[in-house]
Every structure is written in C-alpha cells, then in structure tokens.
XYZ file of C-alpha atoms in Angstrom:
602
model
C -39.008 -92.542 165.974
C -42.437 -92.630 165.981
C -42.686 -89.329 164.335
C -40.313 -90.277 161.319
C -42.689 -93.773 160.797
C -45.695 -90.576 160.612
C -43.842 -88.591 158.244
C -42.541 -91.551 156.168
C -46.181 -92.305 155.891
C -48.483 -89.985 156.346
C -46.444 -86.943 154.699
C -44.118 -87.428 152.661
C -45.489 -90.275 149.959
C -48.577 -90.419 148.114
C -51.880 -91.642 148.706
C -51.039 -93.990 145.487
C -47.366 -95.028 146.894
C -49.207 -95.582 150.041
C -51.588 -98.188 148.467
C -49.276 -99.986 147.001
C -46.755 -100.475 149.873
C -50.176 -102.244 151.233
C -51.146 -104.080 148.665
C -47.495 -105.016 147.852
C -47.289 -106.447 151.622
C -51.018 -107.929 152.099
C -50.152 -110.191 148.777
C -47.032 -111.311 150.314
C -48.136 -112.429 153.097
C -51.864 -114.134 151.281
C -49.038 -115.505 149.481
C -46.648 -117.026 151.513
C -49.956 -118.502 154.206
C -51.992 -119.905 150.836
C -48.317 -121.272 148.812
C -49.258 -124.782 150.780
C -53.115 -125.034 149.574
C -52.296 -123.386 146.020
C -49.246 -126.326 145.238
C -52.347 -129.016 146.510
C -54.880 -127.508 144.085
C -51.772 -126.915 141.853
C -50.976 -130.681 141.703
C -54.911 -132.076 141.104
C -55.466 -129.043 137.896
C -51.602 -129.989 136.594
C -51.940 -133.445 136.096
C -55.950 -132.668 134.668
C -54.198 -130.126 132.131
C -51.444 -132.830 131.217
C -54.064 -134.991 130.504
C -55.847 -132.953 128.834
C -52.683 -132.375 126.383
C -51.086 -135.532 126.299
C -54.312 -136.933 125.302
C -54.546 -134.083 122.628
C -51.054 -135.153 121.208
C -52.080 -138.304 121.132
C -55.012 -137.727 118.904
C -52.685 -135.287 116.791
C -50.334 -138.220 116.716
C -52.639 -141.022 115.454
C -54.785 -138.384 113.020
C -51.242 -137.809 111.515
C -51.230 -141.713 110.978
C -54.072 -142.482 110.132
C -54.234 -139.775 106.829
C -50.878 -142.364 106.148
C -52.995 -145.847 106.095
C -55.604 -144.070 104.221
C -53.186 -143.328 101.888
C -51.678 -146.472 101.753
C -55.435 -147.992 101.314
C -55.389 -145.602 98.107
C -52.075 -146.821 96.291
C -53.150 -150.502 97.022
C -56.478 -149.952 95.255
C -54.464 -148.417 92.709
C -52.725 -151.744 92.280
C -56.474 -153.424 92.806
C -58.451 -151.018 89.738
C -55.081 -150.897 87.505
C -56.452 -152.881 84.148
C -53.011 -153.663 83.414
C -52.693 -155.921 86.537
C -56.127 -157.312 86.196
C -55.160 -158.613 82.840
C -51.147 -159.616 83.699
C -53.172 -161.364 87.120
C -56.242 -163.523 85.332
C -53.981 -163.491 82.348
C -51.573 -166.588 84.051
C -52.185 -170.289 83.673
C -51.062 -173.397 85.927
C -48.612 -174.290 83.534
C -47.421 -171.467 82.526
C -43.394 -171.463 82.090
C -41.630 -169.923 85.134
C -39.676 -167.742 81.953
C -43.108 -166.125 81.221
C -43.950 -165.760 85.055
C -40.593 -163.819 85.789
C -41.814 -161.511 82.646
C -45.270 -161.025 83.699
C -43.869 -159.820 87.438
C -41.221 -157.529 85.670
C -43.692 -155.648 83.981
C -45.889 -155.438 87.203
C -42.915 -154.175 88.464
C -42.365 -151.412 85.943
C -46.248 -150.832 86.371
C -46.320 -150.128 90.070
C -42.916 -148.480 90.084
C -44.529 -145.155 91.371
C -45.925 -147.222 94.168
C -42.583 -148.328 95.412
C -41.852 -144.326 95.092
C -45.076 -142.725 97.395
C -44.734 -145.541 99.699
C -41.123 -146.853 100.881
C -42.360 -148.416 103.589
C -43.836 -151.578 101.282
C -41.255 -154.094 101.547
C -42.994 -155.786 98.982
C -46.615 -157.441 97.194
C -47.192 -160.892 96.788
C -50.066 -161.746 94.599
C -52.377 -164.838 94.530
C -55.044 -165.203 91.734
C -57.684 -167.765 91.263
C -55.947 -170.619 89.802
C -53.195 -170.957 93.038
C -50.365 -168.973 90.923
C -48.138 -166.761 92.940
C -46.646 -163.674 92.069
C -44.446 -161.295 93.400
C -44.341 -157.401 92.789
C -41.424 -155.037 94.957
C -37.777 -155.276 94.955
C -37.584 -156.130 98.147
C -40.676 -159.037 97.373
C -38.242 -161.808 98.251
C -38.685 -161.244 102.147
C -41.883 -163.037 101.835
C -39.738 -166.501 101.865
C -38.224 -165.967 104.803
C -41.846 -166.381 106.507
C -43.412 -169.776 106.999
C -46.078 -170.753 103.808
C -48.670 -172.382 105.859
C -48.810 -168.917 107.918
C -49.196 -166.795 104.574
C -51.989 -169.306 103.185
C -53.868 -168.693 106.595
C -53.781 -165.457 105.948
C -55.108 -166.047 102.285
C -57.974 -168.430 103.683
C -59.055 -165.421 106.329
C -59.353 -163.444 103.094
C -61.599 -165.376 101.361
C -64.588 -164.866 103.413
C -64.103 -160.841 103.540
C -66.072 -158.310 100.996
C -62.832 -156.736 100.366
C -61.034 -154.808 103.634
C -57.811 -155.028 104.884
C -56.758 -157.531 107.349
C -53.719 -156.882 109.200
C -51.552 -158.608 111.267
C -48.742 -158.224 113.139
C -45.941 -161.388 112.212
C -45.188 -163.073 115.722
C -41.487 -164.263 115.640
C -42.166 -168.279 115.403
C -43.633 -167.191 112.028
C -39.845 -166.592 110.631
C -37.788 -168.893 109.425
C -34.616 -169.981 111.366
C -34.789 -167.032 113.187
C -34.945 -164.168 111.174
C -37.088 -162.509 113.197
C -38.101 -159.005 111.520
C -41.099 -156.116 112.725
C -42.759 -156.474 109.736
C -46.340 -155.993 109.670
C -48.428 -158.253 107.126
C -51.768 -156.338 105.686
C -54.253 -158.386 103.084
C -57.448 -157.468 101.104
C -59.262 -158.755 97.899
C -58.266 -157.294 94.906
C -61.380 -156.303 92.416
C -62.004 -154.871 89.830
C -63.873 -151.490 89.015
C -66.846 -154.646 87.804
C -66.750 -155.879 91.538
C -65.224 -158.686 89.972
C -63.074 -160.615 92.197
C -59.429 -161.822 90.392
C -56.993 -162.478 93.298
C -55.698 -161.994 96.444
C -53.161 -159.532 97.205
C -50.361 -159.613 100.444
C -48.758 -156.649 101.748
C -45.811 -155.983 103.464
C -44.774 -153.079 105.043
C -41.789 -152.012 107.527
C -42.580 -151.071 111.032
C -41.169 -147.494 110.149
C -44.953 -147.115 108.630
C -45.951 -146.434 112.656
C -42.703 -145.729 114.331
C -42.269 -142.846 112.371
C -45.341 -141.612 113.913
C -45.545 -142.937 117.065
C -42.191 -141.883 118.367
C -43.176 -138.545 118.546
C -45.431 -139.520 121.961
C -42.135 -140.050 123.776
C -42.460 -137.038 125.777
C -40.622 -138.677 128.858
C -38.512 -142.195 129.206
C -40.930 -143.585 130.784
C -43.455 -143.781 128.027
C -45.629 -146.952 126.086
C -47.348 -147.016 123.326
C -49.867 -149.680 121.291
C -51.141 -149.674 118.593
C -54.645 -152.156 117.515
C -56.230 -152.879 114.403
C -60.000 -152.089 113.459
C -60.967 -155.693 114.993
C -58.072 -155.111 118.295
C -55.511 -157.033 116.757
C -52.706 -156.199 118.468
C -49.808 -154.839 115.883
C -47.087 -152.079 116.915
C -45.312 -150.956 120.097
C -42.979 -148.235 120.999
C -40.706 -150.769 122.663
C -41.892 -153.663 120.529
C -42.814 -155.653 123.849
C -45.313 -158.279 122.675
C -46.836 -159.043 126.183
C -46.939 -156.072 128.141
C -50.307 -154.670 125.725
C -52.328 -157.296 127.473
C -52.022 -155.660 130.646
C -54.041 -152.241 129.352
C -57.011 -151.365 131.713
C -60.341 -151.380 129.510
C -61.488 -148.331 128.251
C -63.377 -146.317 125.870
C -62.553 -143.676 123.328
C -61.340 -140.402 124.208
C -61.169 -141.806 127.814
C -58.597 -140.623 130.135
C -57.211 -142.694 133.768
C -54.547 -142.301 136.015
C -53.027 -145.987 137.184
C -50.767 -146.922 139.718
C -47.818 -149.482 138.913
C -45.315 -150.413 141.173
C -45.501 -147.057 143.251
C -45.421 -144.998 139.558
C -48.453 -143.418 139.049
C -49.236 -143.557 134.884
C -51.462 -141.761 133.035
C -53.389 -144.131 130.149
C -55.603 -142.798 126.906
C -57.182 -143.946 124.211
C -57.961 -142.914 121.334
C -59.881 -144.967 118.222
C -58.824 -143.539 114.602
C -62.151 -141.840 112.278
C -61.338 -143.754 108.903
C -59.454 -147.052 109.235
C -60.238 -147.060 112.913
C -56.997 -148.022 114.638
C -56.683 -147.919 118.237
C -54.166 -146.340 120.662
C -53.436 -147.111 123.648
C -50.371 -144.792 125.261
C -49.246 -144.275 128.700
C -46.963 -141.664 130.038
C -45.417 -141.716 133.689
C -46.656 -138.709 135.646
C -43.153 -139.398 138.140
C -41.074 -136.669 136.335
C -43.599 -134.126 135.277
C -44.870 -134.024 138.872
C -41.620 -133.254 140.125
C -41.016 -130.225 137.974
C -44.695 -128.905 139.350
C -42.852 -127.299 142.530
C -39.968 -125.664 140.074
C -42.818 -123.826 138.749
C -44.807 -123.289 141.773
C -41.271 -120.857 143.145
C -41.112 -119.323 139.403
C -44.971 -118.484 139.864
C -44.040 -116.724 143.533
C -40.875 -115.253 142.124
C -42.729 -113.485 139.373
C -45.717 -112.738 141.802
C -43.004 -110.777 144.068
C -41.694 -109.339 140.602
C -44.815 -108.381 139.347
C -45.546 -106.731 142.475
C -42.956 -104.638 142.750
C -43.480 -103.354 138.674
C -47.099 -102.752 139.637
C -46.097 -100.355 142.582
C -42.932 -98.249 140.052
C -45.807 -98.321 137.262
C -48.651 -97.186 139.618
C -46.736 -94.376 141.031
C -45.716 -93.101 137.697
C -48.803 -92.647 136.073
C -51.702 -92.859 138.722
C -52.026 -89.117 139.199
C -52.864 -88.755 135.251
C -53.916 -91.924 134.102
C -56.277 -92.753 137.282
C -58.333 -90.058 137.469
C -59.591 -89.331 133.268
C -59.995 -92.843 133.587
C -62.165 -92.740 136.431
C -64.597 -89.802 134.951
C -64.822 -92.398 132.018
C -65.667 -95.323 133.825
C -68.352 -93.227 135.747
C -69.645 -91.961 132.607
C -69.880 -94.900 131.006
C -72.404 -96.671 133.595
C -74.592 -94.020 133.925
C -75.019 -94.194 130.012
C -75.718 -98.365 131.099
C -78.264 -97.136 133.093
C -79.744 -95.277 129.970
C -78.592 -91.707 130.784
C -77.103 -90.811 127.274
C -77.269 -87.291 127.631
C -74.019 -87.632 130.213
C -70.524 -85.900 129.246
C -67.756 -86.622 130.582
C -64.755 -83.535 131.014
C -61.303 -84.588 130.278
C -58.961 -82.089 130.961
C -55.571 -83.969 129.550
C -54.482 -83.650 125.855
C -53.513 -86.714 125.434
C -55.413 -90.305 124.336
C -57.314 -90.174 127.272
C -58.379 -86.797 126.081
C -59.553 -88.102 122.568
C -61.388 -90.945 124.388
C -63.080 -88.978 125.867
C -64.312 -86.503 123.307
C -65.083 -89.510 121.516
C -67.236 -90.326 124.335
C -69.378 -87.357 124.399
C -69.692 -87.531 120.423
C -70.948 -90.984 121.200
C -73.499 -90.295 123.361
C -75.008 -87.564 122.234
C -75.569 -89.304 118.421
C -76.700 -92.083 120.446
C -79.216 -89.563 122.050
C -79.956 -87.832 118.931
C -81.024 -91.079 117.264
C -83.032 -92.695 119.581
C -84.799 -89.856 119.294
C -85.516 -89.624 115.573
C -86.096 -93.332 115.362
C -88.902 -92.548 117.668
C -90.214 -90.150 115.681
C -89.821 -91.938 112.457
C -91.226 -94.804 113.421
C -94.475 -92.704 114.556
C -95.325 -90.973 111.375
C -93.835 -94.070 108.834
C -96.815 -95.459 107.945
C -98.870 -92.466 107.839
C -96.492 -90.653 105.979
C -96.380 -93.797 103.157
C -99.814 -94.263 103.024
C -100.460 -90.630 102.271
C -97.496 -90.416 99.504
C -99.422 -92.823 97.874
C -102.620 -91.412 97.870
C -101.024 -88.460 96.681
C -99.614 -90.264 93.778
C -103.048 -92.623 92.863
C -105.848 -89.872 93.534
C -105.643 -87.214 91.176
C -108.985 -85.157 92.583
C -108.358 -81.772 90.657
C -109.678 -83.513 87.262
C -113.045 -85.234 88.302
C -114.704 -81.889 88.128
C -113.618 -80.945 84.905
C -114.574 -84.446 83.625
C -118.427 -83.642 85.089
C -118.003 -80.655 82.746
C -116.875 -82.652 79.595
C -119.757 -85.137 80.134
C -122.817 -83.017 80.408
C -120.695 -81.172 77.276
C -121.004 -84.427 75.222
C -124.136 -85.683 76.453
C -125.967 -81.828 75.286
C -124.321 -82.840 71.420
C -125.809 -86.110 71.717
C -122.754 -88.032 71.580
C -123.657 -90.885 74.257
C -120.666 -92.580 73.377
C -118.010 -90.234 74.465
C -120.557 -89.088 77.240
C -120.362 -92.653 78.075
C -116.288 -92.923 78.064
C -116.223 -89.637 80.314
C -118.467 -90.991 82.467
C -116.671 -94.231 82.995
C -113.318 -91.929 83.481
C -115.278 -89.544 85.994
C -116.413 -93.105 88.276
C -112.897 -93.739 88.223
C -111.340 -90.297 89.699
C -114.346 -90.275 91.910
C -113.607 -93.538 93.470
C -110.031 -93.079 94.096
C -111.135 -89.603 96.049
C -112.261 -91.756 99.081
C -109.567 -92.441 101.215
C -106.571 -94.645 101.339
C -107.288 -96.461 104.133
C -110.635 -96.824 103.835
C -111.484 -100.717 102.525
C -113.703 -100.826 99.449
C -115.436 -104.530 98.768
C -113.940 -106.991 95.636
C -117.479 -105.824 94.146
C -116.554 -102.128 93.741
C -113.258 -103.044 92.569
C -114.344 -104.994 89.468
C -116.977 -101.605 88.960
C -113.825 -99.410 88.516
C -112.024 -102.150 86.098
C -114.710 -102.242 84.136
C -114.632 -98.909 83.895
C -110.975 -98.517 82.600
C -111.809 -101.577 80.362
C -114.847 -98.961 78.688
C -112.227 -96.595 78.519
C -109.639 -99.224 76.830
C -112.431 -100.826 74.263
C -112.857 -97.865 72.828
C -109.380 -97.719 71.705
C -108.225 -101.294 71.186
C -112.145 -102.234 69.563
C -111.423 -105.778 68.356
C -108.354 -105.883 69.323
C -108.771 -106.234 72.903
C -110.822 -109.226 75.021
C -111.288 -109.632 78.411
C -112.353 -112.177 80.990
C -113.387 -111.786 84.331
C -114.387 -114.597 86.371
C -115.299 -113.608 89.947
C -117.171 -115.955 92.252
C -120.756 -114.264 93.264
C -120.125 -115.308 96.693
C -116.549 -113.441 96.607
C -118.685 -109.868 95.767
C -118.935 -108.695 98.891
C -114.892 -109.579 100.686
C -113.101 -106.345 101.778
C -109.908 -105.648 100.195
C -107.783 -102.415 99.659
C -108.379 -99.301 97.351
C -107.265 -99.382 94.081
C -105.041 -102.156 93.786
C -106.477 -103.568 90.444
C -106.464 -100.763 88.129
C -101.766 -100.106 88.648
C -101.607 -103.422 87.877
C -104.195 -103.669 84.431
C -102.811 -100.347 83.409
C -99.486 -101.753 83.399
C -100.473 -104.572 81.436
C -101.349 -101.950 78.425
C -98.697 -99.482 79.084
C -95.928 -102.219 78.890
C -97.057 -105.747 78.134
C -99.481 -104.890 75.398
C -97.076 -102.087 73.787
C -95.747 -103.996 71.412
C -98.564 -105.869 70.350
C -101.237 -104.782 67.788
C -104.306 -107.709 67.617
C -105.253 -109.918 70.259
C -104.844 -108.557 73.362
C -106.311 -110.999 76.412
C -106.479 -109.910 79.738
C -108.027 -112.322 82.489
C -108.827 -111.859 86.070
C -109.868 -114.695 88.000
C -110.636 -114.757 91.650
C -110.892 -117.808 94.324
C -110.846 -118.712 98.028
C -108.069 -120.471 99.277
C -107.679 -122.438 102.685
C -105.138 -121.686 105.457
C -104.215 -123.510 108.520
C -105.911 -123.327 111.302
C -104.485 -120.601 113.399
C -104.661 -117.731 109.867
C -107.338 -116.726 107.972
C -108.111 -118.317 104.822
C -106.784 -116.414 101.508
C -108.882 -114.421 98.664
C -106.023 -115.082 95.913
C -106.670 -112.592 92.640
C -105.151 -113.390 89.259
C -104.418 -110.596 87.009
C -102.972 -112.661 83.525
C -102.212 -110.970 80.155
C -100.676 -112.602 77.157
C -98.164 -109.640 76.297
C -94.470 -109.836 76.010
C -93.279 -110.946 79.392
C -90.665 -110.442 81.678
C -87.481 -111.451 82.915
C -86.906 -113.213 86.399
C -84.273 -109.869 87.185
C -87.028 -107.470 86.369
C -89.561 -109.444 88.228
C -87.160 -108.879 91.538
C -87.117 -105.529 90.936
C -90.539 -105.101 91.015
C -90.926 -107.223 94.392
C -88.108 -105.946 96.065
C -86.823 -102.449 94.702
C -83.440 -101.384 95.446
C -84.746 -97.993 95.859
C -87.649 -95.734 96.897
C -89.881 -94.521 93.866
C -89.195 -91.345 92.569
C -92.287 -89.293 92.987
C -93.511 -88.927 89.241
C -91.971 -91.675 87.891
C -95.093 -93.503 86.592
C -93.512 -96.320 85.073
C -93.004 -97.983 88.727
C -95.432 -96.506 90.597
C -98.014 -99.275 89.839
C -97.379 -103.089 90.680
C -94.598 -101.622 93.434
C -97.546 -99.309 95.314
C -99.757 -102.220 95.158
C -97.023 -104.722 97.350
C -96.202 -101.818 99.308
C -99.895 -101.233 100.374
C -100.199 -104.280 101.200
C -97.638 -104.970 103.651
C -98.521 -101.880 105.219
C -102.155 -102.831 105.549
C -101.688 -106.763 106.236
C -98.309 -107.599 106.057
C -96.975 -110.609 106.673
C -98.194 -113.928 104.781
C -99.930 -111.816 102.826
C -98.260 -109.966 99.563
C -97.488 -110.228 95.317
C -96.333 -113.193 93.180
C -95.511 -112.782 90.201
C -94.621 -115.662 87.364
C -93.940 -114.672 83.454
C -92.653 -115.768 80.524
C -91.174 -113.850 77.942
C -93.020 -113.613 74.895
C -95.815 -115.818 75.799
C -97.791 -114.094 79.158
C -97.538 -112.480 82.813
C -99.396 -113.099 85.911
C -99.823 -110.996 88.599
C -101.314 -113.139 92.200
C -102.487 -111.137 95.431
C -102.432 -112.683 98.480
C -105.762 -110.871 100.605
C -107.034 -111.949 103.942
C -110.503 -113.688 102.840
C -112.609 -111.729 105.021
C -116.512 -110.457 103.954
C -117.945 -107.025 105.259
C -120.366 -108.623 107.370
C -117.233 -110.156 109.305
C -115.653 -107.432 109.578
C -118.430 -105.742 111.197
C -118.697 -108.671 114.123
C -114.972 -108.576 114.670
C-alpha cells in the first residue's frame, strides 16, 4: 500500500498534476474553515452594495420623474406665454354673457389641444383673471367642481404673493364634495406674459399617474415604500397612498442612506433630491428577504469555487508543459527590461502565438535599445549642428577677398561712390565671418544695417527713406549677430516688390520692464510700409511645419532669426509679427536686456 501511494504521487503524475491536486485540496479546506467568516463579511458588504444600488435606482427614477415634471413646466409655460391665451383672458369683463365665456373656453380648448396630447396627466386647467373671472380649459375641467371652492380660493390667494414659481399641493380627502375622493395633485402658478406682466392665476389638476408611472418601478420587494415631497417639503404622493406614514420618516440629508429596525425588521432608507424641480424622494425597502437570499448566493459561490478548482486542474494539466515554460521565459525577460536591461533576448522554441510574442519582444527591446542610443547622440549634437547649418547659410565668406579687390580697383579709378558701396558690402561680409555663437552689440549690428542701407540707397535713391530710433543708452546691449539684416532684406525682397516709390523703413528700440524673477526685455521693432501679409503666412513663418530646404533663400530670413533666438535664449524671448495687407508689417524682436559690462560681471 505505501508503495502504491508512493507510485501514485511520485511517479505516475507530473509535477503540475501534483501541484494542482495539492492546491485543490488546500483551497477546499480553506473554503470550509473560512466559510462562516466569509458569510458574516458577505452580509456586511452585501448590505452596503444593496444600499448603493438601491440609492442609484432611486436616483434614476427621480431623474426621470424630474424630467417629466420639467416637461409639465414647459407645457404650462406654453399656455402662459401664448399671446392668444393672454388676449382671451385679459379681454374678459365682469358682466360678460355666459355664451361669450363659453366661446372663449372653446377657443382656448382648441388652442391647447396639443397640450392635452403631450400631457395626458393634466386633468384640467382653471384660469382666474385679475377681475375675478374663472375660465375652465380641458376635457376634464369639470373636475374642479368636485373640489371645495374655498380650498381653491385659498390656493389662488397663496399664489398672489409669489413671483411665478410653482406651488404643489396634495388634495386631502376633506377637500372633496360628497366623499368623491380622488388621488389628484394640484399645482398653481401666476400667469405672466413675455413682458413679465401678470394677467392671471392658473391652477392645474394632475392625475396621480404623473408620479405613479415612475415610482411604481421602485417596488423591488413586497415591503417597499416611497414618499414624494415638493420643493418646500410638502407631502405629494406615496406608493401606497398612506398619508400618515410619512410623518415617521427619519431626518436625512441628500443622498444619505441608513438602516433602521421597525418591528423587528430592518429597513433601508434613502433620500434623493432632484436637480431641477428640487423634489425630495424618501424610499424604504425591507432587507429581510434580500438577506435571506444571501445564503443561497454563498452556496452558489462555494459550488462555483469547487467547479473552478476542477476546471483549473484539468486545464493546467493539459497546457502547463507547453504554456508555462515560454511564459516564464517571457516574464523573466520583461522583468529584466523593467530593470533597464534592454539588451535582453528570449528564446522561445515553440511555433505558435507565444513564439510570435517572443519574436516581437526581441524586436521591441532591440528597437528600444537602438532608439535610446540614437536619441542620446542626437541630443548631444542637435544644437551645435543647427547653429553650424545656419552659419553656413549666412556666411558667404568666400566673396570677401574678391570684394576687396573690387574696392581697390574702383578706388584707383577715382570712383569713390562705387568704392564706398563695395566697401560697405565688404564690411558686411567681414562681419558675417565672425562665429555665429559670438554675441555682438546693438551698435555694431546697426553699423552693418547702415552699410546695407547705403547699398539699397544707391539703388532706390529718393524712393527709399529709413528712420533709425535707437537710444544711446541701448547701444552697448549684447545681442545675437545678424538678427536685423535678414529681416530688413526680406522687406526689400518681398514687402517692396510691387512698390515703385515711397519705400519707408523704420527701426526703433526700447527697454521693457519684466517681472521680478526675469530680466528686462530689449524690444526691437522693424516696420515697413510694404504689401503686408495675411495671418496664414505669419503662422507659417512663426511656426514652420518643416525644415527650411538648403538654398531656399526666401525662407531663410525671418525663420532663421526665430530659430536662433529660440536656440540661444529660449522662452520667453522670441519674435512677433503684426501686419495689415496693403498697409504695413512690423517684426518685433523680444531679447534679454543685457549690457556688455553686466555680462562681464556675471
């Protein structure tokens, strides 16, 4: 016998089979021992969940009821704001013949036919004008006769002190004549025109189906109660039409739930308040039948757990050898990747979906490792490469020696004007040969602009006028080299391309104060009276969607200035463009205010 047991557990079954057998027995023992404790905890959690679900159900019911009551408000607004209704009510006199009054009621009934179709809950409408005349509207308007007229007169009196809001009332049995009690609801409001002129009082008689058709869905169990109150706390309706019971309701806040024992039975109470009409709904439900079912649920859970253990054992027995090993390898590889070892690779020998996952995992880790290295190298060299590319575009240094030769040639021929033009161009080219990373002063930058203007002045003569407004205290401010010339050149190439005369270019600069945590701004504005540009063109210049192609001179200017300011200074410095087509274009540079001596001190 011992040999047979040893053979059964040691030789005939695999490790996964023995593991499932042991786990199944252990789980069964644990479930048996912890059953009672689980049941007690289950009752507590079950009551909490039932409370939450019941409160949610009540909230949904109240939301639908709230929407329907709001529809009633809109329907009565249609009656009140209808100009034909106002004209008919306001046109009545105290001595009007009964026949004329009947004609008015028929006309109003005809006008409000759609109201009866949209709101079948409305039993009738009675309108009191300011002269004391009474007009009944609706097929069942005669129901008002069954009510105590002093009761109706009191409701009209209450409405006279309101500002147009609704007053709801539950009609008590003693307000009916000859024991003709009906479960009706009375609502009233002042009738005001679109000009806010009060021209009457309207009483609406509702059938209890207005509330019953929604609250009846709350009968989850046999012992259930629901009590509806208006916005002022007045009792309106209950599921069982028991008017006395609502006085025993516990004091509760909005969305509150509590459990209270009554005559040995636990009841779950909830309170909800609608969002728009502010009706309050108290509801209660007995927990006795619900808790009795919890034992059945627990038994089902235990049986399901046992069945799950058996299924679990069968499934693991079949697929453990082929499934667990590749998965274990994948999990191990993922843990290594999580720890930062992106050179990890897994070896999956199967030829199924797991092999595809393993291959994809290997490709993923390889790509991540490669991308990390590429991004690291790119970030190290990106700024330097871009600055060198911009410098290569703006520094045609190979022309400098040739221009020097032309200068001495013109000078030898006593052509001083041509020599001066060549000298201006030569100084500009010499200025561009300086490293682009090296900062310059505003004075030197303006000197290069003067050289450029000398060249353009020789071309356009009286058709060009320039105005430079740079205060002396700003001449020593440190700025990036070659910021102005590309923008000014764009003005001549694009802004003045269709202008034959009156070309005006203004350059002004000033110091602008910033916040305490940031240095002041150096503002430089370059304004021309050229053709201007639209918003889409400005957007393409400020935020280009792609890199500037090499040799594309038309887009090098302002875009290169923007890029260099961003690379050197970053936020909050940059370029703003303001333009009006056919009128002007202003390019505003926002730079840090910093003088040469301040930079040396830092």
